[in-house]
Amino acid sequence: MRTRFKRLTLLVFAFAVSFAVNAVAYELHNGPTGVLYYEKDKCFNGYTLFTPTEKNKVTYLMDMEGNIVHTWEVKGAEGSSFHSRLLPNGNLLLLRNVKDEDANAQIGGWAGILDEVDWDGNVVWSYRMADKDHISHHTFDRMPNGNTLILGWERVSNDKMVAKGRDPKTIPTEPVMIKGKALNDFWVDFVREVDKNGNTVWEWHLIDHTGKGQDQLDPNYIVPKKVGVGYDNYDWSHFNTVEFVPGKDGNDKVLVNSRNFSEAMLIDKKTGKIEWRWGNPSSHGKGQGPTWYDDQSQIIFGSHNAAMIGENMMSIFDNGSERAEPNRSRVLEVDMTTGKIVWEYAANDGNSFFSYRQGAAQKLPNGNYLVTSTQHGHLFEVTRDKKVVWEFISPIMEGKNTPIMLDAEHVLRTPKGVPVTHMYQNMIHRAYRYAPDYPGLKGKDLSPKGYIVTDGKKWFEVNKK
């Protein structure tokens, strides 16, 4: 015990000395948790909302110094929480898991329940999408008219995929096993719009837009490098973004993003047509796909969290996984008219910023970005001139509060105890920063209720310039 304490003391001391010299994002997996760095005059100061995803049912709202100002916990929730957003009315939209036995497709990002929760943790609206043929996943978007867009997977038979052009020789002869459940068919993305009464008012199904061409997704396209067992079969497209994009004269769009195709796409809400796509021209015959040593025409790899940031402008989190060239994550701003990247952030050292799966970037009102590097529970704020001015490592490790993160101890493991590559127990799918005058915070008690790290040191005070 004494040896371990000495090791931790030396580790923390070394961290304090090195980090005080220069503010850069760090993902070394061995070091303190909590708020590590904070330059108040360069930040967009407000409140940060985040929901740890692993064996956790609590959502946190904290101030810039890491003080908890509010938490939500759904009473009687059956599964872990996954992703949340604060609404202008002060309620929380919370996506969470159903019980394992109710989820037929436990693909990465699966959920099943979307709750609207008031400030006191009471569920005031709920929508369940979890049956033998459907499950919600990843994300949602509350529309201006009060309806909600929900991303889902639906079961599509192998025969139907073959009829859509899938090469039958690429379909497994044995079912793919995920958490003890056999997946015999494809699980294909779709988008559902529901009203406040839970009625479906609009749907878009990727299977209806499967085929060859600019406005279709090729049923035989697979990720250049194999993502995981069965990923190019049952989980063929793997969307992770859905955002309503209002248009002039009711010409509305829906923005989606496919991790496996490494593309963001705009869907015309009236016609259902995919009218714009960006990120990987090789997926639809418009460019050369990656070789074993070169990215060629593919621009992004394993992308997440596409978001509109202005007219014809988009931000996107480029994970950089499955690249031929060295892995590294980036935050990009893209001119959707020209397809040009107009701004990007990437750390010089890949070890400083790389999320193999998931991740997000929220553009803040002052032009900075709040970045979520999911798989290490790592949040940081970066300026337009690419300086990290706020940094946080989540101490919530599978529901437990931990002042020091250790690589071997806090890696995520399978039920059989096998370490999961690149994944840690403190993962955060997406975080959001809200201004002090955000309507949803008006009149709320936002007084500090304790530091986010139980009995933890406030490292940002040590690391002040």
Short mmCIF file of C-alpha atoms in Angstrom, two decimals:
data_model
loop_
_atom_site.label_atom_id
_atom_site.label_comp_id
_atom_site.label_asym_id
_atom_site.label_seq_id
_atom_site.Cartn_x
_atom_site.Cartn_y
_atom_site.Cartn_z
CA MET A 1 0.00 0.00 0.00
CA ARG A 2 2.84 2.38 0.94
CA THR A 3 4.65 1.61 -2.33
CA ARG A 4 1.53 2.37 -4.34
CA PHE A 5 1.05 5.64 -2.44
CA LYS A 6 4.65 6.68 -3.19
CA ARG A 7 4.15 5.84 -6.86
CA LEU A 8 1.00 7.95 -7.03
CA THR A 9 2.70 10.83 -5.22
CA LEU A 10 5.59 10.83 -7.68
CA LEU A 11 3.19 10.55 -10.59
CA VAL A 12 1.12 13.49 -9.46
CA PHE A 13 4.20 15.60 -8.71
CA ALA A 14 5.63 14.91 -12.16
CA PHE A 15 2.31 15.79 -13.70
CA ALA A 16 2.14 19.11 -11.84
CA VAL A 17 5.66 20.09 -12.90
CA SER A 18 5.27 19.15 -16.57
CA PHE A 19 1.74 20.41 -17.04
CA ALA A 20 2.47 23.80 -15.47
CA VAL A 21 5.02 24.47 -18.19
CA ASN A 22 2.63 24.30 -21.12
CA ALA A 23 -1.12 23.80 -21.45
CA VAL A 24 -1.74 20.92 -23.84
CA ALA A 25 -4.39 18.24 -23.89
CA TYR A 26 -3.12 15.05 -22.27
CA GLU A 27 -4.27 11.44 -22.56
CA LEU A 28 -1.49 9.49 -20.91
CA HIS A 29 -4.02 7.51 -18.82
CA ASN A 30 -1.93 7.95 -15.67
CA GLY A 31 -2.62 11.08 -13.67
CA PRO A 32 -5.04 13.23 -11.69
CA THR A 33 -8.71 13.71 -12.47
CA GLY A 34 -10.91 16.79 -12.18
CA VAL A 35 -10.25 20.25 -13.63
CA LEU A 36 -6.56 20.34 -14.52
CA TYR A 37 -6.21 23.72 -16.18
CA TYR A 38 -8.30 26.90 -16.40
CA GLU A 39 -7.49 30.26 -18.00
CA LYS A 40 -10.58 32.23 -17.04
CA ASP A 41 -10.01 35.23 -19.31
CA LYS A 42 -9.69 33.03 -22.43
CA CYS A 43 -12.60 30.64 -21.80
CA PHE A 44 -16.28 30.78 -22.56
CA ASN A 45 -17.28 30.66 -18.92
CA GLY A 46 -20.44 28.78 -18.05
CA TYR A 47 -21.66 25.40 -16.88
CA THR A 48 -20.65 22.03 -18.34
CA LEU A 49 -23.15 19.17 -18.62
CA PHE A 50 -21.93 15.60 -18.94
CA THR A 51 -23.24 12.07 -18.44
CA PRO A 52 -20.72 9.29 -17.74
CA THR A 53 -21.71 6.25 -19.78
CA GLU A 54 -20.31 3.27 -17.88
CA LYS A 55 -22.43 1.74 -15.07
CA ASN A 56 -23.71 5.18 -14.18
CA LYS A 57 -27.16 6.75 -13.73
CA VAL A 58 -26.15 10.29 -12.74
CA THR A 59 -25.84 13.38 -14.97
CA TYR A 60 -23.65 16.24 -13.72
CA LEU A 61 -23.72 20.01 -14.21
CA MET A 62 -20.54 21.69 -13.00
CA ASP A 63 -19.00 25.15 -13.05
CA MET A 64 -15.66 26.01 -14.63
CA GLU A 65 -13.73 25.05 -11.50
CA GLY A 66 -15.31 21.61 -11.32
CA ASN A 67 -17.79 22.35 -8.56
CA ILE A 68 -21.01 20.37 -8.92
CA VAL A 69 -23.98 22.74 -9.12
CA HIS A 70 -26.65 20.15 -9.93
CA THR A 71 -27.17 16.45 -10.62
CA TRP A 72 -29.99 14.40 -12.10
CA GLU A 73 -30.74 10.76 -11.36
CA VAL A 74 -33.86 9.11 -12.75
CA LYS A 75 -35.59 7.24 -9.97
CA GLY A 76 -35.93 3.55 -10.80
CA ALA A 77 -33.94 3.75 -14.05
CA GLU A 78 -33.40 0.26 -15.43
CA GLY A 79 -30.11 0.85 -17.24
CA SER A 80 -27.12 3.17 -17.46
CA SER A 81 -27.41 6.71 -18.76
CA PHE A 82 -25.70 7.54 -22.06
CA HIS A 83 -26.21 11.07 -23.43
CA SER A 84 -28.07 14.18 -22.26
CA ARG A 85 -28.86 17.76 -23.25
CA LEU A 86 -30.38 20.63 -21.27
CA LEU A 87 -33.52 22.13 -22.81
CA PRO A 88 -34.45 25.84 -22.70
CA ASN A 89 -37.30 24.98 -20.30
CA GLY A 90 -34.81 23.66 -17.74
CA ASN A 91 -35.60 19.99 -18.32
CA LEU A 92 -33.05 17.38 -19.29
CA LEU A 93 -33.39 15.15 -22.36
CA LEU A 94 -31.68 11.92 -21.34
CA LEU A 95 -30.94 8.90 -23.53
CA ARG A 96 -30.36 5.73 -21.53
CA ASN A 97 -30.13 1.96 -21.82
CA VAL A 98 -32.97 -0.47 -21.37
CA LYS A 99 -32.29 -3.70 -19.51
CA ASP A 100 -29.94 -6.06 -21.36
CA GLU A 101 -32.68 -8.61 -21.92
CA ASP A 102 -34.83 -5.98 -23.70
CA ALA A 103 -32.11 -4.98 -26.17
CA ASN A 104 -31.78 -7.32 -29.13
CA ALA A 105 -28.97 -5.31 -30.73
CA GLN A 106 -26.39 -4.17 -28.20
CA ILE A 107 -24.21 -2.50 -30.79
CA GLY A 108 -21.96 0.32 -29.57
CA GLY A 109 -24.17 3.33 -28.78
CA TRP A 110 -27.39 1.37 -28.14
CA ALA A 111 -29.96 2.90 -25.82
CA GLY A 112 -33.72 2.23 -25.98
CA ILE A 113 -35.25 4.97 -23.81
CA LEU A 114 -35.37 8.75 -24.20
CA ASP A 115 -36.64 10.58 -21.11
CA GLU A 116 -37.42 14.23 -20.48
CA VAL A 117 -36.58 14.84 -16.84
CA ASP A 118 -37.41 17.93 -14.78
CA TRP A 119 -34.94 19.71 -12.49
CA ASP A 120 -35.87 17.41 -9.59
CA GLY A 121 -35.32 14.18 -11.52
CA ASN A 122 -38.96 13.41 -12.30
CA VAL A 123 -39.72 11.93 -15.74
CA VAL A 124 -42.25 14.21 -17.45
CA TRP A 125 -42.09 12.60 -20.91
CA SER A 126 -40.66 9.33 -22.16
CA TYR A 127 -40.30 7.49 -25.45
CA ARG A 128 -39.26 3.86 -25.63
CA MET A 129 -37.83 2.30 -28.79
CA ALA A 130 -36.70 -1.20 -27.88
CA ASP A 131 -38.36 -4.29 -29.35
CA LYS A 132 -37.27 -7.31 -31.35
CA ASP A 133 -36.91 -5.25 -34.54
CA HIS A 134 -35.91 -1.73 -33.37
CA ILE A 135 -33.71 0.09 -30.88
CA SER A 136 -32.79 3.75 -30.47
CA HIS A 137 -29.14 4.68 -30.29
CA HIS A 138 -26.57 7.45 -29.86
CA THR A 139 -28.57 10.67 -30.08
CA PHE A 140 -31.71 12.77 -30.61
CA ASP A 141 -32.77 16.34 -31.40
CA ARG A 142 -35.66 18.36 -29.96
CA MET A 143 -37.13 20.40 -32.83
CA PRO A 144 -38.49 23.98 -32.63
CA ASN A 145 -42.08 22.67 -32.95
CA GLY A 146 -41.63 20.46 -29.86
CA ASN A 147 -41.29 17.21 -31.79
CA THR A 148 -38.22 15.03 -31.33
CA LEU A 149 -35.97 13.33 -33.87
CA ILE A 150 -34.63 9.98 -32.67
CA LEU A 151 -31.95 7.87 -34.30
CA GLY A 152 -32.69 4.15 -34.45
CA TRP A 153 -31.62 0.81 -35.85
CA GLU A 154 -34.14 -1.51 -37.50
CA ARG A 155 -33.78 -5.17 -38.35
CA VAL A 156 -33.45 -5.84 -42.10
CA SER A 157 -33.35 -9.42 -43.33
CA ASN A 158 -30.38 -10.79 -45.23
CA ASP A 159 -32.69 -11.51 -48.17
CA LYS A 160 -33.79 -7.89 -48.34
CA MET A 161 -30.18 -6.69 -48.26
CA VAL A 162 -29.33 -9.08 -51.09
CA ALA A 163 -32.30 -7.70 -53.05
CA LYS A 164 -30.79 -4.25 -52.51
CA GLY A 165 -27.53 -5.40 -54.06
CA ARG A 166 -25.55 -6.92 -51.21
CA ASP A 167 -23.19 -9.65 -52.38
CA PRO A 168 -24.59 -12.81 -50.75
CA LYS A 169 -21.07 -14.24 -50.43
CA THR A 170 -20.28 -11.51 -47.86
CA ILE A 171 -23.08 -12.49 -45.49
CA PRO A 172 -21.94 -14.72 -42.59
CA THR A 173 -23.20 -18.28 -42.62
CA GLU A 174 -23.23 -18.26 -38.81
CA PRO A 175 -24.90 -15.61 -36.62
CA VAL A 176 -22.76 -12.92 -35.04
CA MET A 177 -22.82 -13.19 -31.24
CA ILE A 178 -22.96 -9.97 -29.22
CA LYS A 179 -23.26 -10.29 -25.44
CA GLY A 180 -24.69 -13.76 -25.80
CA LYS A 181 -27.31 -12.80 -28.40
CA ALA A 182 -27.29 -14.03 -31.97
CA LEU A 183 -27.63 -11.39 -34.67
CA ASN A 184 -28.71 -13.11 -37.87
CA ASP A 185 -29.76 -10.04 -39.83
CA PHE A 186 -28.62 -6.51 -40.60
CA TRP A 187 -29.41 -3.59 -38.29
CA VAL A 188 -29.82 -0.55 -40.52
CA ASP A 189 -30.20 3.08 -39.49
CA PHE A 190 -33.43 5.05 -39.63
CA VAL A 191 -34.71 8.36 -38.23
CA ARG A 192 -38.07 8.77 -36.51
CA GLU A 193 -39.84 12.02 -35.62
CA VAL A 194 -42.32 11.76 -32.76
CA ASP A 195 -44.67 14.37 -31.30
CA LYS A 196 -45.23 15.10 -27.60
CA ASN A 197 -47.82 12.30 -27.46
CA GLY A 198 -45.36 9.76 -28.84
CA ASN A 199 -47.01 9.55 -32.25
CA THR A 200 -44.76 8.99 -35.26
CA VAL A 201 -45.17 11.90 -37.67
CA TRP A 202 -42.23 11.29 -40.05
CA GLU A 203 -39.67 8.60 -40.75
CA TRP A 204 -36.66 8.15 -42.99
CA HIS A 205 -35.23 4.69 -43.66
CA LEU A 206 -31.73 4.16 -44.98
CA ILE A 207 -32.79 0.86 -46.52
CA ASP A 208 -34.93 2.89 -48.96
CA HIS A 209 -31.78 4.72 -50.07
CA THR A 210 -29.49 1.73 -50.41
CA GLY A 211 -27.86 1.07 -53.76
CA LYS A 212 -25.36 2.66 -56.14
CA GLY A 213 -24.93 6.36 -56.80
CA GLN A 214 -24.43 9.77 -55.22
CA ASP A 215 -27.75 9.67 -53.34
CA GLN A 216 -27.51 6.03 -52.22
CA LEU A 217 -25.35 4.12 -49.73
CA ASP A 218 -23.56 1.18 -51.31
CA PRO A 219 -24.63 -2.07 -49.57
CA ASN A 220 -21.22 -3.59 -50.32
CA TYR A 221 -19.13 -0.78 -48.88
CA ILE A 222 -17.05 -1.81 -45.88
CA VAL A 223 -14.65 0.13 -43.70
CA PRO A 224 -11.11 -0.01 -45.20
CA LYS A 225 -9.88 -1.71 -42.04
CA LYS A 226 -12.14 -4.11 -40.18
CA VAL A 227 -13.72 -2.31 -37.20
CA GLY A 228 -14.74 -5.37 -35.23
CA VAL A 229 -16.42 -8.74 -35.49
CA GLY A 230 -19.37 -8.43 -37.84
CA TYR A 231 -19.26 -4.65 -38.17
CA ASP A 232 -19.24 -4.73 -41.94
CA ASN A 233 -22.23 -7.09 -41.82
CA TYR A 234 -24.87 -6.50 -39.15
CA ASP A 235 -23.84 -2.92 -38.29
CA TRP A 236 -23.20 -1.76 -41.83
CA SER A 237 -23.75 2.03 -41.66
CA HIS A 238 -23.57 3.05 -37.96
CA PHE A 239 -25.03 6.57 -37.87
CA ASN A 240 -24.31 8.67 -34.77
CA THR A 241 -25.74 12.13 -35.57
CA VAL A 242 -29.23 13.45 -36.19
CA GLU A 243 -29.96 17.20 -36.33
CA PHE A 244 -32.93 19.12 -37.67
CA VAL A 245 -31.84 21.87 -40.08
CA PRO A 246 -34.62 24.40 -40.76
CA GLY A 247 -34.77 25.73 -44.31
CA LYS A 248 -36.37 28.59 -46.14
CA ASP A 249 -40.02 28.14 -47.16
CA GLY A 250 -40.21 24.87 -45.26
CA ASN A 251 -37.38 23.30 -47.24
CA ASP A 252 -36.07 21.55 -44.14
CA LYS A 253 -33.15 19.14 -43.97
CA VAL A 254 -31.85 16.54 -41.54
CA LEU A 255 -28.10 16.23 -40.90
CA VAL A 256 -26.76 12.74 -40.21
CA ASN A 257 -23.31 11.21 -39.95
CA SER A 258 -22.14 7.67 -40.63
CA ARG A 259 -19.15 6.40 -38.70
CA ASN A 260 -18.60 3.40 -40.97
CA PHE A 261 -18.89 5.38 -44.21
CA SER A 262 -16.96 8.31 -42.65
CA GLU A 263 -19.43 10.77 -44.14
CA ALA A 264 -21.80 13.53 -43.08
CA MET A 265 -24.99 13.74 -45.14
CA LEU A 266 -27.91 16.13 -45.60
CA ILE A 267 -31.32 14.56 -46.16
CA ASP A 268 -34.13 16.53 -47.78
CA LYS A 269 -36.98 16.13 -45.29
CA LYS A 270 -39.71 16.31 -47.96
CA THR A 271 -38.26 13.95 -50.54
CA GLY A 272 -36.00 11.83 -48.34
CA LYS A 273 -33.21 12.18 -50.88
CA ILE A 274 -29.60 12.36 -49.75
CA GLU A 275 -28.73 15.64 -51.43
CA TRP A 276 -25.26 16.31 -49.99
CA ARG A 277 -22.49 14.15 -48.57
CA TRP A 278 -18.93 14.87 -47.52
CA GLY A 279 -15.94 13.08 -46.05
CA ASN A 280 -15.29 9.99 -48.14
CA PRO A 281 -15.83 10.20 -51.91
CA SER A 282 -14.45 6.69 -52.34
CA SER A 283 -17.61 5.28 -50.72
CA HIS A 284 -19.63 6.15 -53.83
CA GLY A 285 -17.12 5.90 -56.65
CA LYS A 286 -15.91 9.52 -56.63
CA GLY A 287 -12.35 8.94 -55.49
CA GLN A 288 -9.60 6.50 -54.61
CA GLY A 289 -10.00 4.61 -51.34
CA PRO A 290 -7.17 4.34 -48.82
CA THR A 291 -4.24 2.05 -49.47
CA TRP A 292 -2.24 0.34 -46.75
CA TYR A 293 0.04 3.39 -46.49
CA ASP A 294 -1.97 6.40 -47.78
CA ASP A 295 -5.37 7.98 -47.02
CA GLN A 296 -5.88 8.88 -50.71
CA SER A 297 -9.16 10.81 -51.26
CA GLN A 298 -10.79 9.88 -47.94
CA ILE A 299 -10.82 12.95 -45.69
CA ILE A 300 -12.24 11.76 -42.37
CA PHE A 301 -12.19 8.41 -40.61
CA GLY A 302 -14.76 7.03 -38.15
CA SER A 303 -16.39 10.45 -37.70
CA HIS A 304 -18.91 11.57 -35.04
CA ASN A 305 -21.02 14.57 -34.05
CA ALA A 306 -21.57 16.53 -37.25
CA ALA A 307 -23.26 19.83 -36.33
CA MET A 308 -24.45 22.94 -38.14
CA ILE A 309 -22.58 26.05 -36.99
CA GLY A 310 -24.04 28.59 -39.42
CA GLU A 311 -25.47 28.74 -42.91
CA ASN A 312 -23.65 26.16 -45.05
CA MET A 313 -21.08 25.63 -42.28
CA MET A 314 -20.55 22.43 -40.33
CA SER A 315 -18.30 21.20 -37.55
CA ILE A 316 -17.43 17.53 -37.21
CA PHE A 317 -15.36 15.31 -34.92
CA ASP A 318 -12.93 13.30 -37.05
CA ASN A 319 -11.87 10.36 -34.89
CA GLY A 320 -9.04 9.42 -37.24
CA SER A 321 -9.46 5.71 -36.57
CA GLU A 322 -8.87 3.06 -39.23
CA ARG A 323 -6.61 5.46 -41.12
CA ALA A 324 -3.72 4.25 -43.24
CA GLU A 325 -1.67 7.19 -41.97
CA PRO A 326 -1.06 7.57 -38.20
CA ASN A 327 -4.20 7.73 -36.05
CA ARG A 328 -5.13 11.11 -34.63
CA SER A 329 -8.38 12.89 -33.87
CA ARG A 330 -9.32 16.32 -35.21
CA VAL A 331 -12.03 18.95 -34.83
CA LEU A 332 -12.95 20.37 -38.24
CA GLU A 333 -14.94 23.29 -39.60
CA VAL A 334 -16.17 22.65 -43.12
CA ASP A 335 -17.60 24.99 -45.75
CA MET A 336 -20.43 22.83 -47.06
CA THR A 337 -20.62 24.77 -50.33
CA THR A 338 -17.01 24.17 -51.33
CA GLY A 339 -16.25 21.09 -49.24
CA LYS A 340 -13.11 22.80 -47.93
CA ILE A 341 -11.84 22.51 -44.37
CA VAL A 342 -11.55 26.10 -43.15
CA TRP A 343 -10.27 25.41 -39.61
CA GLU A 344 -9.02 22.40 -37.72
CA TYR A 345 -7.54 21.41 -34.40
CA ALA A 346 -5.34 18.38 -33.86
CA ALA A 347 -2.72 17.83 -31.20
CA ASN A 348 0.87 17.55 -32.36
CA ASP A 349 1.22 14.31 -30.42
CA GLY A 350 -1.42 11.67 -31.16
CA ASN A 351 -1.22 10.51 -27.53
CA SER A 352 -2.49 13.93 -26.45
CA PHE A 353 -5.80 13.74 -28.31
CA PHE A 354 -7.20 10.58 -29.85
CA SER A 355 -10.62 9.03 -29.33
CA TYR A 356 -10.82 5.75 -31.19
CA ARG A 357 -14.62 5.72 -30.85
CA GLN A 358 -17.24 8.41 -30.21
CA GLY A 359 -16.32 12.03 -29.45
CA ALA A 360 -17.79 15.48 -29.96
CA ALA A 361 -17.01 19.16 -30.45
CA GLN A 362 -19.36 22.01 -29.52
CA LYS A 363 -18.64 25.43 -30.99
CA LEU A 364 -19.04 28.03 -28.26
CA PRO A 365 -20.32 31.61 -28.71
CA ASN A 366 -16.80 33.08 -28.42
CA GLY A 367 -15.51 30.81 -31.22
CA ASN A 368 -13.78 28.33 -28.92
CA TYR A 369 -14.63 24.62 -28.97
CA LEU A 370 -15.55 22.36 -26.09
CA VAL A 371 -14.10 19.01 -27.15
CA THR A 372 -15.16 15.61 -25.83
CA SER A 373 -12.49 12.95 -26.25
CA THR A 374 -14.88 10.22 -25.22
CA GLN A 375 -12.82 7.19 -24.50
CA HIS A 376 -10.63 8.79 -21.88
CA GLY A 377 -13.35 10.88 -20.19
CA HIS A 378 -11.41 13.90 -21.39
CA LEU A 379 -12.97 17.34 -21.96
CA PHE A 380 -11.06 20.42 -23.02
CA GLU A 381 -11.71 23.89 -24.41
CA VAL A 382 -9.53 25.07 -27.28
CA THR A 383 -9.30 28.58 -28.75
CA ARG A 384 -9.30 29.66 -32.39
CA ASP A 385 -5.51 29.91 -32.22
CA LYS A 386 -5.44 26.30 -30.98
CA LYS A 387 -4.51 26.85 -27.35
CA VAL A 388 -6.04 24.64 -24.66
CA VAL A 389 -7.46 26.96 -22.00
CA TRP A 390 -9.55 24.54 -19.89
CA GLU A 391 -9.11 20.85 -19.29
CA PHE A 392 -10.94 18.16 -17.34
CA ILE A 393 -10.60 14.42 -16.79
CA SER A 394 -13.71 12.74 -15.42
CA PRO A 395 -13.20 11.03 -12.07
CA ILE A 396 -16.36 8.93 -12.47
CA MET A 397 -15.06 5.41 -13.15
CA GLU A 398 -18.00 3.02 -13.59
CA GLY A 399 -19.95 5.05 -11.05
CA LYS A 400 -17.08 5.34 -8.56
CA ASN A 401 -15.26 8.60 -7.79
CA THR A 402 -11.51 8.32 -8.41
CA PRO A 403 -8.86 11.05 -7.84
CA ILE A 404 -6.14 9.31 -9.88
CA MET A 405 -6.63 7.60 -13.24
CA LEU A 406 -4.38 4.59 -13.85
CA ASP A 407 -4.02 2.91 -17.22
CA ALA A 408 -4.09 -0.73 -16.14
CA GLU A 409 -6.57 -0.29 -13.31
CA HIS A 410 -9.20 1.81 -15.10
CA VAL A 411 -9.26 0.32 -18.58
CA LEU A 412 -12.73 -0.90 -19.55
CA ARG A 413 -13.08 -4.67 -19.48
CA THR A 414 -15.49 -7.21 -20.89
CA PRO A 415 -17.62 -9.32 -18.50
CA LYS A 416 -14.85 -11.94 -18.78
CA GLY A 417 -12.22 -9.41 -17.68
CA VAL A 418 -10.58 -8.84 -21.06
CA PRO A 419 -9.30 -5.24 -21.53
CA VAL A 420 -11.10 -3.29 -24.27
CA THR A 421 -8.64 -1.46 -26.53
CA HIS A 422 -8.62 2.34 -26.14
CA MET A 423 -11.62 2.39 -23.77
CA TYR A 424 -11.66 3.53 -20.15
CA GLN A 425 -14.16 3.39 -17.32
CA ASN A 426 -14.78 7.16 -17.31
CA MET A 427 -16.11 7.55 -20.87
CA ILE A 428 -18.35 10.52 -21.77
CA HIS A 429 -20.27 10.39 -25.06
CA ARG A 430 -20.78 14.16 -25.40
CA ALA A 431 -20.53 17.18 -23.12
CA TYR A 432 -22.14 20.60 -23.53
CA ARG A 433 -21.33 24.07 -22.17
CA TYR A 434 -24.19 26.43 -21.25
CA ALA A 435 -23.94 30.16 -20.65
CA PRO A 436 -24.94 31.52 -17.22
CA ASP A 437 -27.87 33.31 -18.89
CA TYR A 438 -29.12 30.20 -20.73
CA PRO A 439 -32.95 30.16 -20.37
CA GLY A 440 -32.93 26.66 -18.90
CA LEU A 441 -30.82 27.88 -15.96
CA LYS A 442 -32.91 30.93 -15.12
CA GLY A 443 -33.95 30.94 -11.46
CA LYS A 444 -32.11 27.69 -10.67
CA ASP A 445 -29.93 27.11 -7.63
CA LEU A 446 -26.43 26.95 -9.10
CA SER A 447 -24.48 27.30 -5.88
CA PRO A 448 -21.44 24.98 -5.53
CA LYS A 449 -22.28 21.70 -3.83
CA GLY A 450 -18.85 20.16 -3.64
CA TYR A 451 -15.91 19.49 -5.93
CA ILE A 452 -16.45 16.86 -8.63
CA VAL A 453 -13.51 14.80 -7.28
CA THR A 454 -14.26 13.51 -3.81
CA ASP A 455 -11.35 14.55 -1.56
CA GLY A 456 -9.47 15.54 -4.71
CA LYS A 457 -6.93 18.30 -5.26
CA LYS A 458 -7.90 21.26 -7.46
CA TRP A 459 -5.05 20.95 -9.94
CA PHE A 460 -6.05 24.01 -11.94
CA GLU A 461 -4.98 26.10 -8.94
CA VAL A 462 -1.54 24.43 -8.95
CA ASN A 463 -1.21 24.87 -12.71
CA LYS A 464 -2.08 28.56 -12.90
CA LYS A 465 0.34 30.54 -15.04
#
